[in-house]
Coordinates of C-alpha atoms and ligand atoms in Angstrom, one line a residue:
X1 CA 150.1 -52.8 203.5
X2 CA 152.7 -50.6 205.3
X3 CA 155.0 -50.9 208.3
X4 CA 155.6 -48.6 211.2
X5 CA 158.4 -49.5 213.6
X6 CA 160.1 -47.4 216.1
X7 CA 162.7 -47.9 218.8
X8 CA 161.9 -47.3 222.5
X9 CA 162.7 -43.6 222.7
X10 CA 164.0 -42.0 225.9
X11 CA 164.0 -38.2 225.5
X12 CA 165.0 -35.3 227.8
X13 CA 167.6 -34.1 230.2
X14 CA 169.1 -37.0 232.1
X15 CA 167.9 -39.4 229.5
X16 CA 171.4 -41.0 229.7
X17 CA 170.5 -42.1 233.3
X18 CA 168.3 -44.7 231.6
X19 CA 171.4 -46.7 231.0
X20 CA 171.7 -47.4 234.7
X21 CA 168.5 -49.5 234.5
X22 CA 169.9 -51.7 231.8
X23 CA 170.3 -55.4 232.5
X24 CA 173.3 -57.3 231.1
X25 CA 177.0 -58.0 231.6
X26 CA 179.0 -56.7 228.8
X27 CA 178.6 -53.5 226.7
X28 CA 180.5 -52.8 223.5
X29 CA 180.6 -49.0 222.8
X30 CA 181.1 -48.0 219.2
X31 CA 182.2 -44.4 218.7
X32 CA 184.8 -42.2 217.0
X33 CA 187.9 -40.6 218.4
X34 CA 186.5 -37.0 218.1
X35 CA 183.3 -37.8 220.1
X36 CA 185.5 -39.6 222.6
X37 CA 187.9 -36.7 222.7
X38 CA 185.0 -34.3 223.5
X39 CA 184.3 -36.3 226.6
X40 CA 180.9 -37.6 225.4
X41 CA 181.6 -41.3 225.9
X42 CA 182.7 -40.9 229.6
X43 CA 179.1 -40.3 231.0
X44 CA 177.9 -43.3 229.0
X45 CA 180.7 -45.5 230.4
X46 CA 180.0 -44.2 234.0
X47 CA 176.4 -45.1 233.8
X48 CA 177.0 -48.5 232.3
X49 CA 179.5 -49.2 235.1
X50 CA 177.0 -48.2 237.7
X51 CA 174.7 -50.9 236.2
X52 CA 177.5 -53.4 236.6
X53 CA 178.7 -53.6 233.0
X54 CA 182.1 -54.6 231.7
X55 CA 182.9 -52.2 228.8
X56 CA 185.0 -52.3 225.7
X57 CA 185.3 -49.1 223.6
X58 CA 185.9 -49.3 219.8
X59 CA 186.6 -45.7 218.6
X60 CA 188.0 -46.3 215.1
X61 CA 185.0 -45.1 213.1
X62 CA 185.4 -41.9 210.9
X63 CA 182.9 -39.7 209.1
X64 CA 181.6 -41.7 206.0
X65 CA 182.5 -45.1 207.6
X66 CA 184.1 -47.7 205.3
X67 CA 183.6 -51.4 204.9
X68 CA 187.1 -52.0 206.3
X69 CA 186.3 -50.1 209.5
X70 CA 183.2 -52.2 210.0
X71 CA 185.2 -55.4 209.5
X72 CA 187.8 -54.2 212.1
X73 CA 184.9 -53.5 214.5
X74 CA 183.5 -57.0 213.8
X75 CA 186.8 -58.6 214.8
X76 CA 186.9 -56.7 218.1
X77 CA 183.3 -57.4 219.0
X78 CA 183.7 -61.1 218.4
X79 CA 186.6 -61.2 220.9
X80 CA 184.5 -59.3 223.5
X81 CA 181.1 -61.0 223.1
X82 CA 178.8 -58.3 224.5
X83 CA 175.1 -58.5 225.2
X84 CA 174.6 -54.8 224.4
X85 CA 176.1 -52.6 221.7
X86 CA 176.0 -48.9 222.5
X87 CA 176.6 -46.5 219.6
X88 CA 177.6 -43.1 220.8
X89 CA 178.0 -40.6 217.9
X90 CA 176.5 -39.2 214.8
X91 CA 175.0 -41.1 211.8
X92 CA 178.3 -42.5 210.7
X93 CA 178.9 -44.1 214.1
X94 CA 175.4 -45.4 214.5
X95 CA 175.3 -46.8 210.9
X96 CA 178.7 -48.5 211.5
X97 CA 177.4 -50.0 214.8
X98 CA 174.4 -51.5 212.9
X99 CA 176.7 -53.2 210.4
X100 CA 179.1 -54.4 213.1
X101 CA 176.1 -55.9 215.0
X102 CA 175.1 -57.9 211.9
X103 CA 178.7 -59.2 211.4
X104 CA 178.8 -60.2 215.1
X105 CA 175.6 -62.3 214.8
X106 CA 176.1 -63.4 211.2
X107 CA 179.8 -63.9 210.6
X108 CA 178.9 -65.6 207.4
X109 CA 177.7 -62.3 205.9
X110 CA 179.7 -59.6 204.0
X111 CA 178.7 -55.9 205.0
X112 CA 177.3 -55.4 201.4
X113 CA 175.2 -58.5 201.8
X114 CA 172.9 -56.9 204.4
X115 CA 169.7 -56.6 202.5
X116 CA 166.0 -55.9 203.5
X117 CA 165.2 -59.2 201.6
X118 CA 167.3 -61.5 203.7
X119 CA 166.2 -62.4 207.3
X120 CA 169.1 -62.0 209.6
X121 CA 168.0 -63.5 212.9
X122 CA 169.5 -60.6 215.0
X123 CA 169.1 -60.3 218.8
X124 CA 170.2 -63.8 219.6
X125 CA 173.5 -62.4 221.0
X126 CA 173.1 -58.7 221.5
X127 CA 170.8 -55.7 221.2
X128 CA 171.5 -52.1 220.1
X129 CA 171.2 -48.8 221.8
X130 CA 171.9 -45.5 219.9
X131 CA 172.9 -42.3 221.7
X132 CA 173.0 -39.6 218.9
X133 CA 175.6 -36.8 219.5
X134 CA 174.3 -34.7 216.6
X135 CA 170.8 -33.5 215.8
X136 CA 170.3 -34.6 212.3
X137 CA 170.7 -38.0 210.8
X138 CA 167.9 -39.8 212.7
X139 CA 170.0 -43.0 212.4
X140 CA 169.0 -43.8 216.0
X141 CA 165.5 -44.3 214.7
X142 CA 166.0 -46.0 211.3
X143 CA 167.3 -49.3 210.0
X144 CA 169.3 -47.9 207.1
X145 CA 173.1 -48.2 206.9
X146 CA 175.1 -46.0 204.6
X147 CA 178.7 -47.3 204.1
X148 CA 181.4 -45.8 201.8
X149 CA 183.6 -47.7 199.4
X150 CA 186.7 -45.4 199.3
X151 CA 188.2 -47.1 196.3
X152 CA 185.1 -46.4 194.1
X153 CA 184.4 -43.1 196.0
X154 CA 180.8 -44.3 196.3
X155 CA 178.2 -44.6 199.1
X156 CA 176.2 -47.8 199.4
X157 CA 172.9 -48.0 201.2
X158 CA 172.4 -51.4 202.9
X159 CA 170.4 -52.5 206.0
X160 CA 167.6 -54.7 207.1
X161 CA 164.5 -53.9 209.1
X162 CA 166.1 -55.9 211.9
X163 CA 168.8 -53.2 212.2
X164 CA 166.4 -50.8 213.9
X165 CA 168.0 -49.9 217.3
X166 CA 166.1 -51.3 220.3
X167 CA 166.5 -48.1 222.3
X168 CA 167.3 -44.5 221.3
X169 CA 168.6 -42.3 224.1
X170 CA 168.0 -38.7 223.0
X171 CA 169.5 -36.5 225.6
X172 CA 169.9 -32.8 224.6
X173 CA 172.8 -32.3 227.1
X174 CA 174.9 -34.4 224.7
X175 CA 174.5 -31.8 221.8
X176 CA 174.7 -28.6 223.8
X177 CA 178.2 -27.8 222.6
X178 CA 177.7 -28.8 218.9
X179 CA 179.8 -26.4 216.7
X180 CA 177.8 -24.1 214.4
X181 CA 178.8 -25.7 211.1
X182 CA 177.9 -29.2 212.4
X183 CA 174.6 -27.8 213.7
X184 CA 173.8 -26.4 210.2
X185 CA 174.9 -29.5 208.3
X186 CA 173.1 -32.0 210.4
X187 CA 170.1 -29.7 210.9
X188 CA 169.7 -29.5 207.1
X189 CA 169.8 -33.3 207.0
X190 CA 167.0 -33.5 209.5
X191 CA 164.9 -31.0 207.4
X192 CA 165.6 -33.0 204.2
X193 CA 164.3 -36.1 206.0
X194 CA 161.1 -34.3 207.1
X195 CA 160.4 -32.9 203.6
X196 CA 161.4 -35.9 201.5
X197 CA 159.7 -38.3 204.0
X198 CA 156.4 -36.3 203.7
X199 CA 156.4 -36.5 199.9
X200 CA 157.7 -40.0 199.6
X201 CA 155.6 -42.3 197.5
X202 CA 155.5 -44.7 200.4
X203 CA 154.2 -42.2 203.0
X204 CA 151.5 -43.2 205.5
X205 CA 149.5 -41.3 208.1
X206 CA 152.0 -42.0 210.9
X207 CA 155.0 -40.8 208.9
X208 CA 153.0 -37.8 207.7
X209 CA 152.3 -36.6 211.3
X210 CA 155.9 -36.9 212.3
X211 CA 157.4 -35.4 209.2
X212 CA 155.1 -32.3 209.3
X213 CA 155.8 -31.7 213.0
X214 CA 159.5 -32.1 212.5
X215 CA 159.6 -29.7 209.5
X216 CA 157.7 -27.1 211.6
X217 CA 160.0 -27.5 214.5
X218 CA 163.2 -27.3 212.4
X219 CA 162.2 -24.1 210.6
X220 CA 161.6 -22.5 213.9
X221 CA 164.6 -23.7 215.9
X222 CA 167.4 -24.5 213.5
X223 CA 168.4 -20.8 212.9
X224 CA 168.3 -20.2 216.7
X225 CA 170.4 -23.3 217.5
X226 CA 172.9 -22.2 214.8
X227 CA 173.2 -18.7 216.0
X228 CA 173.1 -19.1 219.8
X229 CA 174.4 -22.7 220.4
X230 CA 174.7 -23.6 224.0
X231 CA 173.2 -20.2 225.0
X232 CA 169.8 -21.4 223.7
X233 CA 169.1 -24.8 225.4
X234 CA 165.5 -24.8 224.3
X235 CA 166.5 -24.6 220.6
X236 CA 169.0 -27.4 221.1
X237 CA 166.4 -29.6 222.8
X238 CA 163.8 -28.9 220.1
X239 CA 166.3 -29.7 217.3
X240 CA 167.4 -32.9 219.0
X241 CA 163.8 -34.0 219.3
X242 CA 162.9 -33.0 215.8
X243 CA 165.8 -34.9 214.3
X244 CA 164.7 -38.1 216.0
X245 CA 161.1 -37.4 215.0
X246 CA 162.1 -37.0 211.4
X247 CA 164.1 -40.2 211.7
X248 CA 161.1 -42.2 212.9
X249 CA 159.1 -40.5 210.1
X250 CA 161.4 -41.8 207.4
X251 CA 162.1 -45.1 209.0
X252 CA 159.8 -47.1 206.8
X253 CA 159.0 -44.6 204.0
X254 CA 162.6 -43.6 203.0
X255 CA 163.5 -40.3 201.4
X256 CA 164.0 -39.0 197.9
X257 CA 166.1 -37.5 195.1
X258 CA 167.9 -34.8 197.2
X259 CA 169.4 -37.8 199.1
X260 CA 170.3 -39.7 195.9
X261 CA 172.1 -36.6 194.5
X262 CA 173.7 -35.7 197.8
X263 CA 175.0 -39.3 198.3
X264 CA 176.6 -39.3 194.9
X265 CA 178.2 -35.8 195.2
X266 CA 179.2 -36.2 198.8
X267 CA 181.1 -39.4 198.2
X268 CA 182.9 -38.1 195.0
X269 CA 183.9 -34.7 196.6
X270 CA 184.0 -35.5 200.3
X271 CA 181.2 -33.3 201.5
X272 CA 179.3 -33.8 204.8
X273 CA 176.1 -35.7 204.2
X274 CA 173.7 -32.9 205.4
X275 CA 175.5 -30.2 203.5
X276 CA 175.3 -32.1 200.2
X277 CA 171.7 -33.2 200.7
X278 CA 170.5 -29.8 202.0
X279 CA 172.1 -28.1 198.9
X280 CA 169.9 -30.2 196.6
X281 CA 166.7 -29.9 198.5
X282 CA 165.3 -26.7 196.9
X283 CA 166.1 -27.9 193.4
X284 CA 164.4 -31.2 194.0
X285 CA 161.3 -29.5 195.5
X286 CA 161.1 -27.4 192.3
X287 CA 161.6 -30.5 190.1
X288 CA 158.9 -32.5 192.0
X289 CA 156.5 -29.5 192.3
X290 CA 153.9 -30.8 189.7
X291 CA 154.0 -34.4 191.1
X292 CA 153.4 -33.5 194.7
X293 CA 151.9 -30.0 194.7
X294 CA 149.3 -30.8 197.5
X295 CA 151.9 -32.3 199.8
X296 CA 154.3 -29.4 199.4
X297 CA 151.4 -27.1 200.1
X298 CA 150.8 -28.9 203.4
X299 CA 154.5 -28.4 204.3
X300 CA 154.4 -24.8 203.3
X301 CA 151.4 -24.2 205.5
X302 CA 153.1 -26.1 208.4
X303 CA 156.0 -23.6 208.3
X304 CA 153.6 -20.6 208.2
X305 CA 153.7 -19.8 204.5
X306 CA 150.7 -18.9 202.5
X307 CA 150.0 -21.8 200.2
X308 CA 148.0 -20.9 197.0
X309 CA 146.7 -23.7 194.7
X310 CA 148.8 -25.3 192.1
X311 CA 152.6 -25.5 192.2
X312 CA 153.1 -22.0 193.6
X313 CA 153.3 -23.4 197.2
X314 CA 156.1 -25.8 196.3
X315 CA 158.1 -22.9 194.8
X316 CA 157.5 -20.8 197.9
X317 CA 158.7 -23.7 200.0
X318 CA 161.8 -24.1 197.9
X319 CA 162.5 -20.3 198.4
X320 CA 162.0 -20.7 202.1
X321 CA 164.6 -23.5 202.1
X322 CA 167.0 -21.3 200.2
X323 CA 166.5 -18.5 202.7
X324 CA 167.2 -20.9 205.5
X325 CA 170.4 -22.0 203.8
X326 CA 171.3 -18.4 203.6
X327 CA 170.7 -17.8 207.3
X328 CA 172.8 -20.8 208.1
X329 CA 175.6 -19.6 205.8
X330 CA 175.4 -22.9 203.9
X331 CA 176.3 -23.4 200.2
X332 CA 173.3 -23.1 197.8
X333 CA 175.2 -24.3 194.7
X334 CA 177.7 -27.0 193.9
X335 CA 180.1 -24.3 192.7
X336 CA 179.9 -22.7 196.2
X337 CA 181.3 -25.9 197.6
X338 CA 184.6 -25.0 195.9
X339 CA 184.3 -27.9 193.5
X340 CA 186.0 -26.9 190.2
X341 CA 183.7 -27.0 187.1
X342 CA 186.2 -29.2 185.2
X343 CA 186.4 -31.9 187.9
X344 CA 182.6 -31.8 188.3
X345 CA 181.9 -32.1 184.6
X346 CA 184.4 -35.0 184.3
X347 CA 182.6 -36.9 187.0
X348 CA 179.1 -36.0 185.9
X349 CA 178.3 -39.3 184.1
X350 CA 179.3 -41.3 187.2
X351 CA 177.3 -39.0 189.5
X352 CA 174.2 -39.5 187.3
X353 CA 174.7 -43.2 187.3
X354 CA 175.1 -43.5 191.1
X355 CA 172.1 -41.1 191.8
X356 CA 169.9 -43.2 189.5
X357 CA 170.9 -46.4 191.2
X358 CA 170.4 -45.0 194.7
X359 CA 167.4 -46.7 196.5
X360 CA 166.2 -43.2 197.6
X361 CA 165.3 -42.4 193.9
X362 CA 162.7 -45.2 194.1
X363 CA 160.4 -43.3 196.6
X364 CA 160.8 -39.8 195.0
X365 CA 157.4 -38.5 193.8
X366 CA 158.6 -37.9 190.3
X367 CA 160.6 -40.6 188.5
X368 CA 163.5 -38.8 186.8
X369 CA 165.1 -39.8 183.5
X370 CA 168.9 -39.9 183.1
X371 CA 168.8 -36.5 181.3
X372 CA 166.8 -34.9 184.0
X373 CA 169.2 -36.1 186.7
X374 CA 172.1 -34.7 184.7
X375 CA 170.2 -31.4 184.3
X376 CA 169.5 -31.3 188.1
X377 CA 173.2 -31.6 188.8
X378 CA 174.0 -28.8 186.3
X379 CA 171.3 -26.5 187.5
X380 CA 172.5 -27.1 191.1
X381 CA 176.1 -26.4 190.0
X382 CA 175.0 -23.0 188.6
X383 CA 172.2 -22.1 191.0
X384 CA 169.5 -21.9 188.3
X385 CA 165.8 -22.3 189.2
X386 CA 164.5 -25.6 187.8
X387 CA 162.3 -25.1 184.7
X388 CA 161.9 -28.6 183.4
Ligands
ZN1 ZN1 170.0 -37.9 205.4

């Protein structure tokens, strides 16, 4: 048995106008100060006002949202009592909005108590709309929530299937001015979703189709979006679509080890999610090559590479990812992230521990041992091709 769930997706220029058709009285907008400062919340507010909504804006979310921020949002939402929650931001904002939503409807729960095993009974009070302002995390199309515990410098993945947004408004005009570094970081996240979703041990024919198409689109359009930005609206629109497509693709099949390693490293050394995950992707493809050779060959063919039999196609795909990182001027090693070797080696046992415990390790095609995870970290620090 497998599941395939997706939000209602509204894509294209003027997709934001869909908000004017919304029925309800009070809308609680969750965002961050930067997104608000860029003027991206105003058009959402205007359209909701046209539909007759009273609005409250909570903009205290930061990148890598913390449990305390979610609790603060929960206090404010309880005072406002909305019937719609509208998340306007990147993955951090959308994830935080999902958690705030749970605490609004289930004040008895702690953010870390949100689990796929526990029925929540959401949607008695409010529903969730996500308006992504980056082209990457796909959070608008998944139920996962990643929160950060700043005291333990650790990321924690929680979430319930009920957390899937009801509506995703994917409007390319929102991402037109995305800065190049953010384009590269979030674009590499989207690519990691497409690749890891396609080789996930839980994959199904629906997720396969979406992940393959997303990988193909991202390889074509991410370098253009990075290089030309707002000058290339076609690349922007294709990347925005592909990120949501990959999000729907992984919604029920999860991702793999590049995410586990990336979560662990990103939280300890404060790296953006997509940069950390994208860095590990080529090493993880090489590590998994024998366990998922045929599926990596499909991906290699989808992006226009020749895919010979055996593990060679996986190694060619890994090289293509390294070339892409190069074109995007992204780090290809942990050392290149300016993390000193001593600090890294001192933290290595904790990094290995967290990566092994990460739920994303569960769906990786090759189950790693503790030693293999430690090796992967060391190889990625030094930039050595994986030979074990
Ligand atoms: Zn990701």
